[in-house]
Amino acid sequence: MGAAVCAAVDADPDLELVSRVDVGDELRAFADAECDVVVDFTVADAARVTLPWLAMHGIHAVVGTTGLTDDDLASVRSAFGDGSAHCLLAPNFAISAVLMTRFAELAAPFFDTAEIIEYHHDRKIDAPSGTAVDTADRIAVARGDRPWHADPTEHEVYPGARGGTSPGGVHVHAVRMHGMVAHQDVIFGAQGQSLTIRQDSYDRESFMPGVVLACKRIAEHPGVTVGLEHFLDI
């Protein structure tokens, strides 16, 4: 992802790539290069160090790292609270994925059951994906207090066969498979009908238009923004 981001920024005529920094490198390189925006696609432990440093040095952050907790989010909000630098935290930068989640929010009040199946490559270490978690949470908020239809399962032949259950009652299934990149189905059911919303990222290039857009618009969004949809005005 880091190499793909560098290539996308370098190819855009409105942006200039001034620094490449990997986990373990000195963060001082960002300041030395006079970065306006830093894109962080690392791991949560690295982001916990990098983001406060960027805020302290007045550098905007576009973050695709997942695995950050609610406490981490509170810390990031505090770090970027003085307004000198802004931060975007996005579970997915594919515009098709952002639209998928928005469509799922719109559908949630009208169906009795909802399940999410996410598919990723066999090097992804967390499950479920940040996109699946975000989708499940947004579905629950959009549905409000209406309960889902009761799960009829009384016995799982294989423990975990029904997947994990989000706090909002949405079953989430994670597939890790060689040959996949990033894909997700959101399946809704009601009496006599179902709706499947499918999103596919066949290559890491799918995330780059969103990353480039975020780099260009981050200065317009003070503080901490969660979700690329806010940059798309949807």
CSV table of C-alpha atoms in Angstrom, one decimal:
chain,number,residue,atom,x,y,z
A,1,MET,CA,0.0,0.0,0.0
A,2,GLY,CA,2.8,2.4,0.8
A,3,ALA,CA,4.4,1.9,-2.6
A,4,ALA,CA,1.1,2.3,-4.3
A,5,VAL,CA,0.4,5.6,-2.5
A,6,CYS,CA,3.8,7.0,-3.3
A,7,ALA,CA,3.2,6.2,-7.0
A,8,ALA,CA,-0.3,7.7,-7.0
A,9,VAL,CA,0.9,10.9,-5.4
A,10,ASP,CA,3.9,11.2,-7.6
A,11,ALA,CA,1.7,10.8,-10.7
A,12,ASP,CA,-0.8,13.5,-9.8
A,13,PRO,CA,0.1,16.9,-11.3
A,14,ASP,CA,-1.3,18.8,-8.3
A,15,LEU,CA,0.7,16.9,-5.6
A,16,GLU,CA,4.4,16.5,-5.0
A,17,LEU,CA,6.0,13.5,-3.3
A,18,VAL,CA,8.7,14.8,-1.0
A,19,SER,CA,9.3,11.9,1.4
A,20,ARG,CA,9.0,8.2,1.9
A,21,VAL,CA,9.2,6.8,5.5
A,22,ASP,CA,8.7,3.2,6.6
A,23,VAL,CA,8.1,1.7,10.0
A,24,GLY,CA,11.2,2.1,12.1
A,25,ASP,CA,12.5,5.2,10.2
A,26,GLU,CA,13.0,8.6,11.8
A,27,LEU,CA,9.8,10.7,11.8
A,28,ARG,CA,12.1,13.7,11.6
A,29,ALA,CA,12.2,13.0,7.8
A,30,PHE,CA,8.7,14.4,7.5
A,31,ALA,CA,9.7,17.8,9.0
A,32,ASP,CA,12.9,17.9,7.1
A,33,ALA,CA,11.0,17.4,3.8
A,34,GLU,CA,8.5,20.2,4.8
A,35,CYS,CA,5.5,17.9,4.3
A,36,ASP,CA,2.1,19.4,4.2
A,37,VAL,CA,0.3,16.0,4.4
A,38,VAL,CA,1.4,12.6,5.5
A,39,VAL,CA,-0.4,9.4,4.4
A,40,ASP,CA,-0.2,6.7,7.0
A,41,PHE,CA,-0.8,3.1,5.9
A,42,THR,CA,1.0,1.2,8.6
A,43,VAL,CA,-0.1,-0.7,11.7
A,44,ALA,CA,-1.9,0.6,14.8
A,45,ASP,CA,1.2,0.5,17.0
A,46,ALA,CA,3.1,2.7,14.6
A,47,ALA,CA,0.2,5.1,14.0
A,48,ARG,CA,-0.1,5.6,17.8
A,49,VAL,CA,3.4,7.1,17.7
A,50,THR,CA,3.2,8.9,14.3
A,51,LEU,CA,-0.1,10.7,14.6
A,52,PRO,CA,0.6,12.7,17.8
A,53,TRP,CA,4.0,13.6,16.3
A,54,LEU,CA,2.4,14.9,13.1
A,55,ALA,CA,-0.1,16.9,15.1
A,56,MET,CA,2.6,18.5,17.2
A,57,HIS,CA,4.5,19.5,14.0
A,58,GLY,CA,1.4,20.9,12.3
A,59,ILE,CA,1.3,18.3,9.5
A,60,HIS,CA,-2.0,17.0,8.2
A,61,ALA,CA,-2.6,13.2,8.4
A,62,VAL,CA,-4.5,11.0,6.0
A,63,VAL,CA,-4.8,7.6,7.7
A,64,GLY,CA,-5.8,4.2,6.3
A,65,THR,CA,-4.4,2.2,9.2
A,66,THR,CA,-7.0,0.1,10.9
A,67,GLY,CA,-7.1,-1.5,14.4
A,68,LEU,CA,-7.3,1.8,16.3
A,69,THR,CA,-9.5,1.6,19.4
A,70,ASP,CA,-12.0,4.1,20.8
A,71,ASP,CA,-9.3,5.2,23.2
A,72,ASP,CA,-6.9,5.7,20.3
A,73,LEU,CA,-9.5,7.9,18.6
A,74,ALA,CA,-9.9,10.0,21.7
A,75,SER,CA,-6.2,10.5,21.8
A,76,VAL,CA,-6.0,11.5,18.1
A,77,ARG,CA,-8.9,14.0,18.6
A,78,SER,CA,-7.0,15.5,21.5
A,79,ALA,CA,-3.7,15.6,19.6
A,80,PHE,CA,-5.3,17.4,16.6
A,81,GLY,CA,-7.5,19.6,18.7
A,82,ASP,CA,-5.6,22.9,18.4
A,83,GLY,CA,-6.5,23.3,14.7
A,84,SER,CA,-3.0,23.6,13.3
A,85,ALA,CA,-3.2,20.2,11.6
A,86,HIS,CA,-6.1,18.0,10.5
A,87,CYS,CA,-6.6,14.3,10.4
A,88,LEU,CA,-8.7,11.9,8.3
A,89,LEU,CA,-9.2,8.3,9.6
A,90,ALA,CA,-10.8,6.2,6.9
A,91,PRO,CA,-11.4,2.4,7.1
A,92,ASN,CA,-11.5,2.3,3.3
A,93,PHE,CA,-10.4,4.7,0.5
A,94,ALA,CA,-12.1,2.9,-2.4
A,95,ILE,CA,-14.9,5.2,-3.4
A,96,SER,CA,-17.0,2.2,-4.3
A,97,ALA,CA,-16.6,0.9,-0.7
A,98,VAL,CA,-17.7,4.3,0.7
A,99,LEU,CA,-20.8,4.2,-1.5
A,100,MET,CA,-21.5,0.5,-0.5
A,101,THR,CA,-21.6,1.5,3.2
A,102,ARG,CA,-23.8,4.4,2.5
A,103,PHE,CA,-26.2,2.3,0.5
A,104,ALA,CA,-26.3,-0.2,3.4
A,105,GLU,CA,-27.2,2.6,5.8
A,106,LEU,CA,-30.1,3.5,3.5
A,107,ALA,CA,-31.3,-0.1,3.3
A,108,ALA,CA,-31.0,-1.1,7.0
A,109,PRO,CA,-34.4,0.2,8.2
A,110,PHE,CA,-36.3,-1.7,5.6
A,111,PHE,CA,-35.1,-5.3,6.3
A,112,ASP,CA,-35.4,-7.9,9.0
A,113,THR,CA,-32.0,-9.5,8.8
A,114,ALA,CA,-28.5,-8.4,7.8
A,115,GLU,CA,-25.2,-10.2,7.4
A,116,ILE,CA,-21.8,-9.1,6.2
A,117,ILE,CA,-19.2,-11.3,4.4
A,118,GLU,CA,-15.8,-9.7,3.8
A,119,TYR,CA,-13.1,-11.3,1.8
A,120,HIS,CA,-9.4,-10.4,2.0
A,121,HIS,CA,-6.0,-11.6,0.9
A,122,ASP,CA,-4.2,-14.2,3.1
A,123,ARG,CA,-1.7,-11.7,4.6
A,124,LYS,CA,-4.3,-9.6,6.4
A,125,ILE,CA,-3.8,-10.1,10.1
A,126,ASP,CA,-7.0,-8.6,11.6
A,127,ALA,CA,-10.5,-9.9,11.3
A,128,PRO,CA,-13.1,-8.7,10.6
A,129,SER,CA,-11.8,-5.9,8.4
A,130,GLY,CA,-12.1,-2.2,9.4
A,131,THR,CA,-14.6,-1.7,6.6
A,132,ALA,CA,-16.8,-4.6,7.8
A,133,VAL,CA,-16.8,-3.2,11.3
A,134,ASP,CA,-17.6,0.3,10.1
A,135,THR,CA,-20.4,-1.1,7.9
A,136,ALA,CA,-21.9,-3.1,10.7
A,137,ASP,CA,-21.8,-0.1,13.1
A,138,ARG,CA,-23.4,2.2,10.5
A,139,ILE,CA,-26.1,-0.3,9.8
A,140,ALA,CA,-27.0,-0.5,13.5
A,141,VAL,CA,-27.1,3.3,13.9
A,142,ALA,CA,-29.3,3.7,10.8
A,143,ARG,CA,-31.7,1.0,12.0
A,144,GLY,CA,-32.1,2.5,15.4
A,145,ASP,CA,-34.0,0.6,18.1
A,146,ARG,CA,-35.8,-1.8,15.8
A,147,PRO,CA,-34.7,-5.4,16.6
A,148,TRP,CA,-33.5,-7.8,14.0
A,149,HIS,CA,-35.4,-11.0,13.3
A,150,ALA,CA,-34.3,-13.7,15.8
A,151,ASP,CA,-31.4,-16.0,14.7
A,152,PRO,CA,-32.9,-19.5,14.5
A,153,THR,CA,-29.5,-21.3,15.1
A,154,GLU,CA,-29.6,-23.5,18.1
A,155,HIS,CA,-26.4,-25.5,17.5
A,156,GLU,CA,-23.3,-24.8,15.5
A,157,VAL,CA,-21.7,-28.0,14.2
A,158,TYR,CA,-18.5,-26.0,13.7
A,159,PRO,CA,-18.1,-23.4,16.5
A,160,GLY,CA,-18.1,-19.9,14.9
A,161,ALA,CA,-20.0,-21.0,11.8
A,162,ARG,CA,-22.4,-18.1,12.2
A,163,GLY,CA,-19.5,-15.7,12.3
A,164,GLY,CA,-19.0,-12.9,14.8
A,165,THR,CA,-21.8,-10.6,15.9
A,166,SER,CA,-21.4,-6.9,16.0
A,167,PRO,CA,-22.7,-4.9,19.0
A,168,GLY,CA,-25.6,-3.9,16.8
A,169,GLY,CA,-26.6,-7.5,16.1
A,170,VAL,CA,-25.2,-7.9,12.6
A,171,HIS,CA,-23.4,-11.2,11.8
A,172,VAL,CA,-20.0,-10.7,10.2
A,173,HIS,CA,-18.0,-13.4,8.5
A,174,ALA,CA,-14.3,-13.0,7.5
A,175,VAL,CA,-12.7,-14.9,4.6
A,176,ARG,CA,-8.9,-15.0,4.2
A,177,MET,CA,-7.9,-16.4,0.9
A,178,HIS,CA,-5.0,-16.5,-1.6
A,179,GLY,CA,-5.9,-14.5,-4.7
A,180,MET,CA,-8.3,-12.1,-3.0
A,181,VAL,CA,-7.6,-8.4,-2.5
A,182,ALA,CA,-10.5,-6.7,-0.7
A,183,HIS,CA,-14.2,-7.5,-1.2
A,184,GLN,CA,-17.4,-7.3,0.7
A,185,ASP,CA,-21.1,-8.4,0.5
A,186,VAL,CA,-23.8,-6.8,2.6
A,187,ILE,CA,-26.8,-9.1,2.5
A,188,PHE,CA,-30.2,-7.9,3.7
A,189,GLY,CA,-33.4,-10.1,3.9
A,190,ALA,CA,-37.1,-9.5,4.4
A,191,GLN,CA,-40.2,-11.5,3.7
A,192,GLY,CA,-40.0,-12.8,0.2
A,193,GLN,CA,-36.9,-10.8,-0.9
A,194,SER,CA,-33.3,-10.1,-0.3
A,195,LEU,CA,-30.8,-7.4,-1.3
A,196,THR,CA,-27.1,-7.9,-1.8
A,197,ILE,CA,-24.7,-4.9,-2.0
A,198,ARG,CA,-21.4,-6.1,-3.4
A,199,GLN,CA,-18.1,-4.2,-3.6
A,200,ASP,CA,-14.8,-5.5,-5.1
A,201,SER,CA,-11.3,-4.0,-5.1
A,202,TYR,CA,-9.3,-6.1,-7.5
A,203,ASP,CA,-6.1,-4.2,-7.0
A,204,ARG,CA,-4.7,-1.7,-4.6
A,205,GLU,CA,-5.0,0.9,-7.3
A,206,SER,CA,-8.7,1.0,-6.3
A,207,PHE,CA,-7.8,2.9,-3.2
A,208,MET,CA,-5.6,5.5,-4.8
A,209,PRO,CA,-8.3,8.0,-6.1
A,210,GLY,CA,-9.6,8.3,-2.6
A,211,VAL,CA,-6.2,8.8,-1.1
A,212,VAL,CA,-5.4,11.5,-3.7
A,213,LEU,CA,-8.7,13.2,-3.1
A,214,ALA,CA,-8.1,13.1,0.7
A,215,CYS,CA,-4.6,14.7,0.3
A,216,LYS,CA,-6.1,17.5,-1.7
A,217,ARG,CA,-9.1,18.2,0.6
A,218,ILE,CA,-7.7,17.5,4.1
A,219,ALA,CA,-7.0,21.2,4.7
A,220,GLU,CA,-10.7,22.0,4.3
A,221,HIS,CA,-11.7,19.7,7.2
A,222,PRO,CA,-10.6,20.9,10.6
A,223,GLY,CA,-9.9,18.5,13.5
A,224,VAL,CA,-10.4,14.8,13.1
A,225,THR,CA,-12.8,13.4,10.4
A,226,VAL,CA,-13.7,9.7,10.4
A,227,GLY,CA,-14.7,8.4,7.0
A,228,LEU,CA,-14.0,9.4,3.5
A,229,GLU,CA,-17.7,10.0,2.8
A,230,HIS,CA,-17.3,13.4,4.4
A,231,PHE,CA,-14.9,14.4,1.7
A,232,LEU,CA,-17.4,13.2,-1.0
A,233,ASP,CA,-20.3,15.3,0.4
A,234,ILE,CA,-22.6,12.3,0.7
